[in-house]
PDB file of C-alpha atoms in Angstrom:
ATOM      1  CA  UNK A  24      63.682  28.049  -3.372  1.00 48.00           C
ATOM      2  CA  UNK A  25      63.092  24.594  -5.742  1.00 53.00           C
ATOM      3  CA  UNK A  26      66.414  23.441  -3.927  1.00 56.00           C
ATOM      4  CA  UNK A  27      64.196  24.072  -0.707  1.00 70.00           C
ATOM      5  CA  UNK A  28      60.989  22.243  -1.478  1.00 70.00           C
ATOM      6  CA  UNK A  29      63.158  19.373  -3.217  1.00 68.00           C
ATOM      7  CA  UNK A  30      64.987  19.004   0.271  1.00 73.00           C
ATOM      8  CA  UNK A  31      61.877  18.814   2.792  1.00 75.00           C
ATOM      9  CA  UNK A  32      60.685  16.275  -0.277  1.00 71.00           C
ATOM     10  CA  UNK A  33      63.969  13.954   0.528  1.00 71.00           C
ATOM     11  CA  UNK A  34      63.578  14.885   4.528  1.00 78.00           C
ATOM     12  CA  UNK A  35      59.687  13.787   4.402  1.00 75.00           C
ATOM     13  CA  UNK A  36      60.685  10.631   2.061  1.00 71.00           C
ATOM     14  CA  UNK A  37      63.966   9.325   4.639  1.00 76.00           C
ATOM     15  CA  UNK A  38      60.964  10.004   7.852  1.00 79.00           C
ATOM     16  CA  UNK A  39      58.180   8.305   6.003  1.00 75.00           C
ATOM     17  CA  UNK A  40      60.190   5.388   5.042  1.00 76.00           C
ATOM     18  CA  UNK A  41      63.485   5.177   7.316  1.00 80.00           C
ATOM     19  CA  UNK A  42      61.667   5.902  10.419  1.00 83.00           C
ATOM     20  CA  UNK A  43      59.241   3.097  10.539  1.00 84.00           C
ATOM     21  CA  UNK A  44      62.136   0.917   9.194  1.00 85.00           C
ATOM     22  CA  UNK A  45      64.449   1.462  12.006  1.00 88.00           C
ATOM     23  CA  UNK A  46      61.881   1.199  14.592  1.00 90.00           C
ATOM     24  CA  UNK A  47      60.770  -2.488  12.752  1.00 89.00           C
ATOM     25  CA  UNK A  48      64.172  -3.228  12.813  1.00 90.00           C
ATOM     26  CA  UNK A  49      65.328  -2.745  16.928  1.00 92.00           C
ATOM     27  CA  UNK A  50      62.490  -4.650  17.162  1.00 91.00           C
ATOM     28  CA  UNK A  51      63.317  -7.542  15.556  1.00 90.00           C
ATOM     29  CA  UNK A  52      66.536  -7.862  17.089  1.00 91.00           C
ATOM     30  CA  UNK A  53      64.719  -7.906  20.325  1.00 92.00           C
ATOM     31  CA  UNK A  54      62.392  -9.123  19.781  1.00 90.00           C
ATOM     32  CA  UNK A  55      64.032 -12.122  18.267  1.00 91.00           C
ATOM     33  CA  UNK A  56      67.284 -11.774  16.912  1.00 92.00           C
ATOM     34  CA  UNK A  57      67.973 -14.885  14.697  1.00 93.00           C
ATOM     35  CA  UNK A  58      64.460 -14.791  13.026  1.00 93.00           C
ATOM     36  CA  UNK A  59      65.017 -11.543  11.862  1.00 94.00           C
ATOM     37  CA  UNK A  60      68.542 -12.216  11.001  1.00 95.00           C
ATOM     38  CA  UNK A  61      67.683 -15.542   9.008  1.00 94.00           C
ATOM     39  CA  UNK A  62      64.995 -13.924   7.856  1.00 94.00           C
ATOM     40  CA  UNK A  63      67.247 -10.635   6.373  1.00 95.00           C
ATOM     41  CA  UNK A  64      69.485 -13.530   4.888  1.00 94.00           C
ATOM     42  CA  UNK A  65      66.735 -14.929   2.917  1.00 93.00           C
ATOM     43  CA  UNK A  66      65.287 -11.603   1.245  1.00 93.00           C
ATOM     44  CA  UNK A  67      69.123 -10.611   0.466  1.00 94.00           C
ATOM     45  CA  UNK A  68      69.338 -14.019  -1.046  1.00 94.00           C
ATOM     46  CA  UNK A  69      66.090 -14.077  -2.990  1.00 93.00           C
ATOM     47  CA  UNK A  70      66.924 -10.062  -4.291  1.00 93.00           C
ATOM     48  CA  UNK A  71      70.146 -11.340  -5.411  1.00 94.00           C
ATOM     49  CA  UNK A  72      67.779 -14.305  -8.188  1.00 92.00           C
ATOM     50  CA  UNK A  73      65.493 -11.451  -8.608  1.00 93.00           C
ATOM     51  CA  UNK A  74      68.917  -9.133  -9.979  1.00 93.00           C
ATOM     52  CA  UNK A  75      70.025 -11.902 -12.073  1.00 92.00           C
ATOM     53  CA  UNK A  76      66.928 -12.601 -14.058  1.00 91.00           C
ATOM     54  CA  UNK A  77      65.917  -8.389 -13.302  1.00 90.00           C
ATOM     55  CA  UNK A  78      69.497  -7.524 -14.970  1.00 87.00           C
ATOM     56  CA  UNK A  79      68.759  -8.791 -18.028  1.00 86.00           C
ATOM     57  CA  UNK A  80      65.557  -7.354 -18.201  1.00 87.00           C
ATOM     58  CA  UNK A  81      67.182  -3.792 -17.811  1.00 85.00           C
ATOM     59  CA  UNK A  82      69.356  -4.229 -20.685  1.00 83.00           C
ATOM     60  CA  UNK A  83      66.468  -5.011 -22.808  1.00 84.00           C
ATOM     61  CA  UNK A  84      63.572  -3.236 -21.354  1.00 81.00           C
ATOM     62  CA  UNK A  85      65.635  -0.288 -19.471  1.00 71.00           C
ATOM     63  CA  UNK A  86      68.300   0.250 -21.561  1.00 73.00           C
ATOM     64  CA  UNK A  87      67.469  -0.862 -24.850  1.00 77.00           C
ATOM     65  CA  UNK A  88      63.943   0.139 -24.644  1.00 79.00           C
ATOM     66  CA  UNK A  89      62.423  -3.297 -26.343  1.00 83.00           C
ATOM     67  CA  UNK A  90      59.344  -4.574 -24.066  1.00 87.00           C
ATOM     68  CA  UNK A  91      59.735  -8.234 -24.274  1.00 88.00           C
ATOM     69  CA  UNK A  92      56.736  -9.249 -21.937  1.00 91.00           C
ATOM     70  CA  UNK A  93      58.310 -13.031 -22.884  1.00 90.00           C
ATOM     71  CA  UNK A  94      61.328 -12.811 -19.933  1.00 90.00           C
ATOM     72  CA  UNK A  95      59.653 -14.190 -17.713  1.00 91.00           C
ATOM     73  CA  UNK A  96      58.887 -17.621 -20.589  1.00 91.00           C
ATOM     74  CA  UNK A  97      63.406 -16.393 -21.198  1.00 93.00           C
ATOM     75  CA  UNK A  98      63.293 -17.783 -17.329  1.00 93.00           C
ATOM     76  CA  UNK A  99      61.665 -20.828 -17.921  1.00 92.00           C
ATOM     77  CA  UNK A 100      63.117 -21.967 -21.146  1.00 93.00           C
ATOM     78  CA  UNK A 101      66.501 -21.876 -19.481  1.00 93.00           C
ATOM     79  CA  UNK A 102      65.639 -23.412 -16.070  1.00 92.00           C
ATOM     80  CA  UNK A 103      64.411 -26.634 -18.364  1.00 93.00           C
ATOM     81  CA  UNK A 104      66.573 -27.181 -20.347  1.00 94.00           C
ATOM     82  CA  UNK A 105      69.287 -26.928 -17.241  1.00 93.00           C
ATOM     83  CA  UNK A 106      67.247 -29.283 -15.658  1.00 91.00           C
ATOM     84  CA  UNK A 107      67.577 -31.890 -18.472  1.00 93.00           C
ATOM     85  CA  UNK A 108      71.201 -31.196 -19.160  1.00 94.00           C
ATOM     86  CA  UNK A 109      71.646 -31.953 -15.167  1.00 92.00           C
ATOM     87  CA  UNK A 110      69.578 -34.750 -15.434  1.00 90.00           C
ATOM     88  CA  UNK A 111      71.879 -36.494 -18.064  1.00 91.00           C
ATOM     89  CA  UNK A 112      75.256 -35.111 -17.549  1.00 90.00           C
ATOM     90  CA  UNK A 113      74.852 -34.854 -13.600  1.00 86.00           C
ATOM     91  CA  UNK A 114      77.325 -31.395 -13.760  1.00 90.00           C
ATOM     92  CA  UNK A 115      75.414 -28.507 -12.322  1.00 89.00           C
ATOM     93  CA  UNK A 116      78.078 -26.034 -14.490  1.00 91.00           C
ATOM     94  CA  UNK A 117      76.698 -27.655 -17.462  1.00 94.00           C
ATOM     95  CA  UNK A 118      73.188 -27.312 -16.549  1.00 94.00           C
ATOM     96  CA  UNK A 119      74.306 -23.840 -15.588  1.00 93.00           C
ATOM     97  CA  UNK A 120      75.971 -23.202 -19.271  1.00 95.00           C
ATOM     98  CA  UNK A 121      73.612 -24.842 -21.346  1.00 95.00           C
ATOM     99  CA  UNK A 122      70.242 -22.898 -19.304  1.00 94.00           C
ATOM    100  CA  UNK A 123      72.760 -19.509 -20.731  1.00 95.00           C
ATOM    101  CA  UNK A 124      73.028 -20.330 -24.421  1.00 96.00           C
ATOM    102  CA  UNK A 125      69.194 -21.722 -25.030  1.00 95.00           C
ATOM    103  CA  UNK A 126      67.973 -18.607 -23.364  1.00 95.00           C
ATOM    104  CA  UNK A 127      70.212 -16.336 -24.761  1.00 95.00           C
ATOM    105  CA  UNK A 128      69.565 -18.380 -28.952  1.00 95.00           C
ATOM    106  CA  UNK A 129      65.939 -17.803 -28.368  1.00 94.00           C
ATOM    107  CA  UNK A 130      66.179 -14.897 -27.366  1.00 93.00           C
ATOM    108  CA  UNK A 131      68.593 -13.694 -30.338  1.00 93.00           C
ATOM    109  CA  UNK A 132      65.779 -15.331 -32.518  1.00 93.00           C
ATOM    110  CA  UNK A 133      63.017 -12.948 -30.868  1.00 92.00           C
ATOM    111  CA  UNK A 134      65.361  -9.769 -31.200  1.00 91.00           C
ATOM    112  CA  UNK A 135      66.076 -10.334 -35.324  1.00 91.00           C
ATOM    113  CA  UNK A 136      63.076 -12.158 -36.537  1.00 92.00           C
ATOM    114  CA  UNK A 137      60.461 -10.167 -35.246  1.00 90.00           C
ATOM    115  CA  UNK A 138      61.138  -6.762 -32.268  1.00 88.00           C
ATOM    116  CA  UNK A 139      64.146  -5.503 -34.843  1.00 85.00           C
ATOM    117  CA  UNK A 140      61.157  -4.717 -36.944  1.00 87.00           C
ATOM    118  CA  UNK A 141      59.042  -3.401 -34.394  1.00 85.00           C
ATOM    119  CA  UNK A 142      61.644  -0.446 -33.035  1.00 80.00           C
ATOM    120  CA  UNK A 143      59.653   2.319 -31.335  1.00 79.00           C
ATOM    121  CA  UNK A 144      56.334   0.705 -31.526  1.00 87.00           C
ATOM    122  CA  UNK A 145      56.026   0.021 -27.461  1.00 86.00           C
ATOM    123  CA  UNK A 146      52.013  -1.484 -28.340  1.00 89.00           C
ATOM    124  CA  UNK A 147      53.212  -4.058 -30.707  1.00 90.00           C
ATOM    125  CA  UNK A 148      55.804  -5.243 -29.287  1.00 90.00           C
ATOM    126  CA  UNK A 149      53.713  -5.769 -25.838  1.00 91.00           C
ATOM    127  CA  UNK A 150      51.129  -7.508 -27.469  1.00 92.00           C
ATOM    128  CA  UNK A 151      53.006  -9.613 -29.883  1.00 93.00           C
ATOM    129  CA  UNK A 152      55.848 -10.621 -26.688  1.00 92.00           C
ATOM    130  CA  UNK A 153      52.478 -11.059 -24.371  1.00 93.00           C
ATOM    131  CA  UNK A 154      51.267 -13.432 -27.408  1.00 93.00           C
ATOM    132  CA  UNK A 155      54.529 -15.503 -27.537  1.00 93.00           C
ATOM    133  CA  UNK A 156      55.145 -15.694 -23.817  1.00 92.00           C
ATOM    134  CA  UNK A 157      51.479 -17.721 -23.994  1.00 92.00           C
ATOM    135  CA  UNK A 158      52.247 -19.719 -26.429  1.00 93.00           C
ATOM    136  CA  UNK A 159      56.129 -20.713 -24.566  1.00 92.00           C
ATOM    137  CA  UNK A 160      53.925 -21.632 -21.957  1.00 90.00           C
ATOM    138  CA  UNK A 161      51.922 -23.719 -23.875  1.00 90.00           C
ATOM    139  CA  UNK A 162      54.364 -25.834 -25.453  1.00 92.00           C
ATOM    140  CA  UNK A 163      56.214 -26.270 -22.468  1.00 90.00           C
ATOM    141  CA  UNK A 164      53.320 -27.388 -19.855  1.00 90.00           C
ATOM    142  CA  UNK A 165      52.705 -30.076 -23.423  1.00 90.00           C
ATOM    143  CA  UNK A 166      57.035 -30.745 -23.125  1.00 90.00           C
ATOM    144  CA  UNK A 167      56.678 -31.363 -19.199  1.00 87.00           C
ATOM    145  CA  UNK A 168      53.829 -30.740 -17.837  1.00 84.00           C
ATOM    146  CA  UNK A 169      52.433 -29.226 -15.454  1.00 83.00           C
ATOM    147  CA  UNK A 170      54.653 -30.853 -12.889  1.00 85.00           C
ATOM    148  CA  UNK A 171      57.076 -29.306  -9.978  1.00 85.00           C
ATOM    149  CA  UNK A 172      60.444 -29.786 -11.294  1.00 84.00           C
ATOM    150  CA  UNK A 173      63.302 -29.084  -8.964  1.00 84.00           C
ATOM    151  CA  UNK A 174      67.084 -29.434  -9.127  1.00 86.00           C
ATOM    152  CA  UNK A 175      69.733 -30.412  -6.716  1.00 85.00           C
ATOM    153  CA  UNK A 176      72.445 -28.153  -5.842  1.00 86.00           C
ATOM    154  CA  UNK A 177      76.083 -29.043  -6.935  1.00 86.00           C
ATOM    155  CA  UNK A 178      77.684 -31.006  -4.324  1.00 85.00           C
ATOM    156  CA  UNK A 179      80.126 -27.991  -3.169  1.00 85.00           C
ATOM    157  CA  UNK A 180      77.083 -26.331  -1.957  1.00 85.00           C
ATOM    158  CA  UNK A 181      75.559 -28.906  -0.588  1.00 86.00           C
ATOM    159  CA  UNK A 182      74.177 -28.492   3.076  1.00 84.00           C
ATOM    160  CA  UNK A 183      74.041 -25.639   5.376  1.00 87.00           C
ATOM    161  CA  UNK A 184      77.205 -23.744   6.755  1.00 89.00           C
ATOM    162  CA  UNK A 185      77.474 -24.177  11.071  1.00 89.00           C
ATOM    163  CA  UNK A 186      79.024 -22.122  13.330  1.00 86.00           C
ATOM    164  CA  UNK A 187      77.052 -18.754  12.353  1.00 88.00           C
ATOM    165  CA  UNK A 188      77.224 -16.524  15.281  1.00 87.00           C
ATOM    166  CA  UNK A 189      73.463 -16.006  16.392  1.00 88.00           C
ATOM    167  CA  UNK A 190      71.850 -17.649  13.060  1.00 87.00           C
ATOM    168  CA  UNK A 191      73.980 -21.396  13.937  1.00 88.00           C
ATOM    169  CA  UNK A 192      73.607 -22.727  10.681  1.00 90.00           C
ATOM    170  CA  UNK A 193      72.504 -21.666   7.048  1.00 92.00           C
ATOM    171  CA  UNK A 194      72.792 -22.818   3.000  1.00 91.00           C
ATOM    172  CA  UNK A 195      75.845 -22.602   1.301  1.00 92.00           C
ATOM    173  CA  UNK A 196      74.110 -22.227  -1.945  1.00 91.00           C
ATOM    174  CA  UNK A 197      72.273 -19.504  -0.777  1.00 91.00           C
ATOM    175  CA  UNK A 198      75.471 -17.805   0.275  1.00 92.00           C
ATOM    176  CA  UNK A 199      76.995 -19.059  -2.903  1.00 92.00           C
ATOM    177  CA  UNK A 200      73.535 -17.190  -4.848  1.00 91.00           C
ATOM    178  CA  UNK A 201      74.250 -13.641  -2.644  1.00 91.00           C
ATOM    179  CA  UNK A 202      77.600 -14.096  -3.934  1.00 92.00           C
ATOM    180  CA  UNK A 203      76.820 -14.883  -7.650  1.00 92.00           C
ATOM    181  CA  UNK A 204      74.505 -11.818  -7.826  1.00 92.00           C
ATOM    182  CA  UNK A 205      77.289  -9.357  -6.981  1.00 93.00           C
ATOM    183  CA  UNK A 206      79.349 -11.320  -9.144  1.00 93.00           C
ATOM    184  CA  UNK A 207      77.226 -10.795 -12.629  1.00 92.00           C
ATOM    185  CA  UNK A 208      76.321  -7.158 -11.030  1.00 92.00           C
ATOM    186  CA  UNK A 209      79.548  -6.014 -10.797  1.00 93.00           C
ATOM    187  CA  UNK A 210      80.161  -7.588 -14.744  1.00 92.00           C
ATOM    188  CA  UNK A 211      77.719  -5.596 -16.116  1.00 90.00           C
ATOM    189  CA  UNK A 212      78.797  -2.632 -14.681  1.00 89.00           C
ATOM    190  CA  UNK A 213      81.657  -2.774 -15.625  1.00 92.00           C
ATOM    191  CA  UNK A 214      80.849  -3.468 -19.391  1.00 89.00           C
ATOM    192  CA  UNK A 215      79.160  -1.173 -19.771  1.00 87.00           C
ATOM    193  CA  UNK A 216      80.791   1.554 -17.860  1.00 86.00           C
ATOM    194  CA  UNK A 217      84.366   0.866 -18.554  1.00 87.00           C
ATOM    195  CA  UNK A 218      84.455  -1.124 -21.758  1.00 87.00           C
ATOM    196  CA  UNK A 219      84.021  -0.044 -25.658  1.00 85.00           C
ATOM    197  CA  UNK A 220      81.189  -2.501 -26.483  1.00 82.00           C
ATOM    198  CA  UNK A 221      79.663  -0.609 -23.336  1.00 82.00           C
ATOM    199  CA  UNK A 222      80.110   2.399 -24.504  1.00 83.00           C
ATOM    200  CA  UNK A 223      78.872   1.794 -28.027  1.00 81.00           C
ATOM    201  CA  UNK A 224      75.309   0.311 -26.526  1.00 80.00           C
ATOM    202  CA  UNK A 225      74.994   3.351 -24.826  1.00 77.00           C
ATOM    203  CA  UNK A 226      75.437   5.363 -27.630  1.00 79.00           C
ATOM    204  CA  UNK A 227      72.828   3.298 -30.201  1.00 74.00           C
ATOM    205  CA  UNK A 228      70.767   3.360 -27.188  1.00 73.00           C
ATOM    206  CA  UNK A 229      71.100   7.808 -27.330  1.00 73.00           C
ATOM    207  CA  UNK A 230      71.019   8.203 -30.856  1.00 75.00           C
ATOM    208  CA  UNK A 231      71.159   5.449 -33.472  1.00 74.00           C
ATOM    209  CA  UNK A 232      71.836   7.139 -36.470  1.00 77.00           C
ATOM    210  CA  UNK A 233      74.245   8.765 -35.309  1.00 77.00           C
ATOM    211  CA  UNK A 234      76.570   5.249 -34.296  1.00 77.00           C
ATOM    212  CA  UNK A 235      75.845   3.731 -37.549  1.00 77.00           C
ATOM    213  CA  UNK A 236      76.696   7.055 -39.314  1.00 79.00           C
ATOM    214  CA  UNK A 237      80.748   6.124 -37.755  1.00 77.00           C
ATOM    215  CA  UNK A 238      80.526   3.169 -38.848  1.00 77.00           C
ATOM    216  CA  UNK A 239      79.361   0.665 -36.292  1.00 79.00           C
ATOM    217  CA  UNK A 240      76.909  -2.330 -36.955  1.00 83.00           C
ATOM    218  CA  UNK A 241      73.791  -0.858 -34.404  1.00 82.00           C
ATOM    219  CA  UNK A 242      71.978  -3.854 -35.144  1.00 85.00           C
ATOM    220  CA  UNK A 243      74.523  -6.892 -34.202  1.00 87.00           C
ATOM    221  CA  UNK A 244      75.565  -4.487 -30.756  1.00 86.00           C
ATOM    222  CA  UNK A 245      71.476  -4.312 -30.002  1.00 87.00           C
ATOM    223  CA  UNK A 246      71.157  -8.156 -31.200  1.00 89.00           C
ATOM    224  CA  UNK A 247      74.185  -9.091 -28.663  1.00 89.00           C
ATOM    225  CA  UNK A 248      73.293  -7.070 -26.135  1.00 89.00           C
ATOM    226  CA  UNK A 249      69.563  -8.584 -26.380  1.00 90.00           C
ATOM    227  CA  UNK A 250      71.113 -12.451 -26.272  1.00 93.00           C
ATOM    228  CA  UNK A 251      73.062 -11.970 -23.656  1.00 93.00           C
ATOM    229  CA  UNK A 252      69.699 -10.433 -21.315  1.00 92.00           C
ATOM    230  CA  UNK A 253      67.986 -13.279 -22.744  1.00 93.00           C
ATOM    231  CA  UNK A 254      71.088 -15.205 -21.869  1.00 94.00           C
ATOM    232  CA  UNK A 255      70.843 -14.019 -18.122  1.00 94.00           C
ATOM    233  CA  UNK A 256      67.296 -14.482 -17.796  1.00 94.00           C
ATOM    234  CA  UNK A 257      68.304 -18.673 -18.518  1.00 94.00           C
ATOM    235  CA  UNK A 258      70.898 -18.241 -16.216  1.00 93.00           C
ATOM    236  CA  UNK A 259      68.365 -16.714 -13.559  1.00 92.00           C
ATOM    237  CA  UNK A 260      66.230 -20.110 -14.165  1.00 92.00           C
ATOM    238  CA  UNK A 261      68.826 -22.728 -13.876  1.00 93.00           C
ATOM    239  CA  UNK A 262      69.682 -20.926 -10.499  1.00 91.00           C
ATOM    240  CA  UNK A 263      66.069 -20.675  -9.142  1.00 88.00           C
ATOM    241  CA  UNK A 264      65.310 -24.506 -10.123  1.00 88.00           C
ATOM    242  CA  UNK A 265      67.368 -25.493  -7.182  1.00 85.00           C
ATOM    243  CA  UNK A 266      66.217 -22.852  -4.440  1.00 79.00           C
ATOM    244  CA  UNK A 267      62.223 -22.438  -6.246  1.00 79.00           C
ATOM    245  CA  UNK A 268      60.955 -24.771  -8.474  1.00 77.00           C
ATOM    246  CA  UNK A 269      60.211 -25.244 -12.635  1.00 83.00           C
ATOM    247  CA  UNK A 270      56.487 -24.741 -12.562  1.00 83.00           C
ATOM    248  CA  UNK A 271      54.105 -23.384 -14.994  1.00 82.00           C
ATOM    249  CA  UNK A 272      53.460 -20.007 -13.368  1.00 84.00           C
ATOM    250  CA  UNK A 273      57.174 -19.104 -12.528  1.00 86.00           C
ATOM    251  CA  UNK A 274      57.620 -17.076 -15.764  1.00 86.00           C
ATOM    252  CA  UNK A 275      55.003 -14.683 -15.006  1.00 89.00           C
ATOM    253  CA  UNK A 276      55.837 -14.516 -11.478  1.00 88.00           C
ATOM    254  CA  UNK A 277      59.714 -13.258 -12.188  1.00 89.00           C
ATOM    255  CA  UNK A 278      58.445 -11.561 -14.984  1.00 90.00           C
ATOM    256  CA  UNK A 279      56.436  -9.354 -12.351  1.00 90.00           C
ATOM    257  CA  UNK A 280      59.495  -8.924 -10.126  1.00 90.00           C
ATOM    258  CA  UNK A 281      61.199  -7.871 -13.056  1.00 89.00           C
ATOM    259  CA  UNK A 282      59.031  -4.909 -14.014  1.00 89.00           C
ATOM    260  CA  UNK A 283      59.253  -3.966 -10.334  1.00 90.00           C
ATOM    261  CA  UNK A 284      62.661  -4.140 -10.069  1.00 90.00           C
ATOM    262  CA  UNK A 285      63.753  -2.088 -13.199  1.00 89.00           C
ATOM    263  CA  UNK A 286      61.076   0.338 -12.140  1.00 88.00           C
ATOM    264  CA  UNK A 287      61.413   0.667  -8.736  1.00 88.00           C
ATOM    265  CA  UNK A 288      65.964   0.880  -9.242  1.00 88.00           C
ATOM    266  CA  UNK A 289      65.420   3.465 -12.310  1.00 85.00           C
ATOM    267  CA  UNK A 290      65.586   2.615 -15.737  1.00 81.00           C
ATOM    268  CA  UNK A 291      68.490   1.279 -17.458  1.00 78.00           C
ATOM    269  CA  UNK A 292      70.617   1.030 -14.192  1.00 85.00           C
ATOM    270  CA  UNK A 293      72.606  -1.883 -13.378  1.00 87.00           C
ATOM    271  CA  UNK A 294      73.033  -0.300  -9.881  1.00 89.00           C
ATOM    272  CA  UNK A 295      69.703   0.407  -9.476  1.00 89.00           C
ATOM    273  CA  UNK A 296      68.369  -2.783 -10.735  1.00 90.00           C
ATOM    274  CA  UNK A 297      70.550  -4.756  -8.125  1.00 92.00           C
ATOM    275  CA  UNK A 298      69.171  -1.703  -5.760  1.00 91.00           C
ATOM    276  CA  UNK A 299      65.050  -2.695  -6.290  1.00 91.00           C
ATOM    277  CA  UNK A 300      66.054  -6.878  -6.634  1.00 93.00           C
ATOM    278  CA  UNK A 301      67.121  -6.204  -2.344  1.00 93.00           C
ATOM    279  CA  UNK A 302      64.495  -3.576  -1.387  1.00 91.00           C
ATOM    280  CA  UNK A 303      62.002  -5.908  -3.127  1.00 91.00           C
ATOM    281  CA  UNK A 304      63.749  -9.558  -1.697  1.00 92.00           C
ATOM    282  CA  UNK A 305      63.748  -8.172   1.922  1.00 92.00           C
ATOM    283  CA  UNK A 306      59.963  -6.910   0.994  1.00 90.00           C
ATOM    284  CA  UNK A 307      58.537 -10.161   0.915  1.00 90.00           C
ATOM    285  CA  UNK A 308      60.692 -12.136   2.712  1.00 92.00           C
ATOM    286  CA  UNK A 309      60.087 -10.086   5.621  1.00 91.00           C
ATOM    287  CA  UNK A 310      55.820 -10.009   4.629  1.00 89.00           C
ATOM    288  CA  UNK A 311      56.115 -13.259   5.055  1.00 90.00           C
ATOM    289  CA  UNK A 312      57.700 -14.209   8.171  1.00 91.00           C
ATOM    290  CA  UNK A 313      55.933 -11.469  10.633  1.00 89.00           C
ATOM    291  CA  UNK A 314      52.320 -10.718   8.390  1.00 86.00           C
ATOM    292  CA  UNK A 315      51.953 -13.450   5.877  1.00 82.00           C
ATOM    293  CA  UNK A 316      48.392 -12.073   4.938  1.00 79.00           C
ATOM    294  CA  UNK A 317      49.957  -8.980   3.839  1.00 77.00           C
ATOM    295  CA  UNK A 318      52.888  -9.933   2.333  1.00 74.00           C
ATOM    296  CA  UNK A 319      51.895  -9.255  -1.109  1.00 78.00           C
ATOM    297  CA  UNK A 320      50.602  -5.727   0.236  1.00 82.00           C
ATOM    298  CA  UNK A 321      54.094  -4.454   1.248  1.00 79.00           C
ATOM    299  CA  UNK A 322      55.610  -5.334  -2.696  1.00 79.00           C
ATOM    300  CA  UNK A 323      53.246  -2.959  -4.355  1.00 81.00           C
ATOM    301  CA  UNK A 324      53.535   0.141  -1.567  1.00 82.00           C
ATOM    302  CA  UNK A 325      56.863   0.129  -2.257  1.00 80.00           C
ATOM    303  CA  UNK A 326      56.039   0.741  -5.086  1.00 78.00           C
ATOM    304  CA  UNK A 327      53.546   2.958  -4.848  1.00 83.00           C
ATOM    305  CA  UNK A 328      55.697   5.272  -2.667  1.00 80.00           C
ATOM    306  CA  UNK A 329      59.216   4.571  -4.648  1.00 80.00           C
ATOM    307  CA  UNK A 330      57.242   6.249  -7.753  1.00 80.00           C
ATOM    308  CA  UNK A 331      55.290   9.193  -5.481  1.00 79.00           C
ATOM    309  CA  UNK A 332      59.137  10.630  -3.951  1.00 78.00           C
ATOM    310  CA  UNK A 333      61.157   9.339  -7.606  1.00 80.00           C
ATOM    311  CA  UNK A 334      59.042   9.225 -10.529  1.00 81.00           C
ATOM    312  CA  UNK A 335      61.838   8.082 -12.989  1.00 82.00           C
ATOM    313  CA  UNK A 336      62.928   5.836  -9.864  1.00 83.00           C
ATOM    314  CA  UNK A 337      65.674   5.629  -7.141  1.00 84.00           C
ATOM    315  CA  UNK A 338      68.907   5.640  -9.820  1.00 82.00           C
ATOM    316  CA  UNK A 339      66.241   6.139 -12.449  1.00 75.00           C
ATOM    317  CA  UNK A 340      67.273   9.597 -15.073  1.00 70.00           C
ATOM    318  CA  UNK A 341      65.831  11.797 -17.087  1.00 63.00           C
ATOM    319  CA  UNK A 342      65.882  10.444 -21.207  1.00 58.00           C
TER     320      UNK A 342
END
């Protein structure tokens, strides 16, 4: 009886969500195939950027259960540091490394000096990290002003790739961004599911005392994991500084996007974060292309529908 009710809910979800999407896709391809396919690529590449930033948030918030609402600030810190390094050296890859390292170091200090002493105290973590994000935002405005900063793409990825059927040409950097997102997603999945370090991280989240009794330095494992999550935010900041821009307010936008991605995809699931990021990126870009007045509505409509049918997110599991 229970299984029947569950299957009915699944079928209802497919009909309510999949049906209108299929009709929209057919209409879009018939009406203007080029616009529909370019918007599809724009949505997937934006989703790749969201995934890179949100994958770090998945490690910190979804897996370790550390409420770090300064994650968007780490995105801006990495982006600005990368911008400076790119301006001084001219090497994009050095900018990426510097942005990752700076955000990872800032995240490590945040975990060791602040959040480690508030384990399991969600409200204190929330209030402290909100306060830190405000302080960091003001410091960044003081140092870099409110002027918009934007990086150039590396020379190899400048310009479009031509000769693509139907759409004719598309940005080489955006296509590379899609590849970067897939590569980082696969690397994180492999780290968490196929390595000894990943096994220790998951064991530490499930039973910290048991792992500590087995002789593992749990504080060190958690500090490294937090630094990796923060570094991914900084990496996303440098990559996003080419396609988007570095300006006050982007930290809040990327934090909100990361929250939605983790909630929609399922807490602690890297694959779920990938699905959530793709859904969010597609909803935003299709909304802007076909119904700009209501584009923001689509984002929250997705959140409501997913939580209505999958309260733990698409790939979320019971704690």
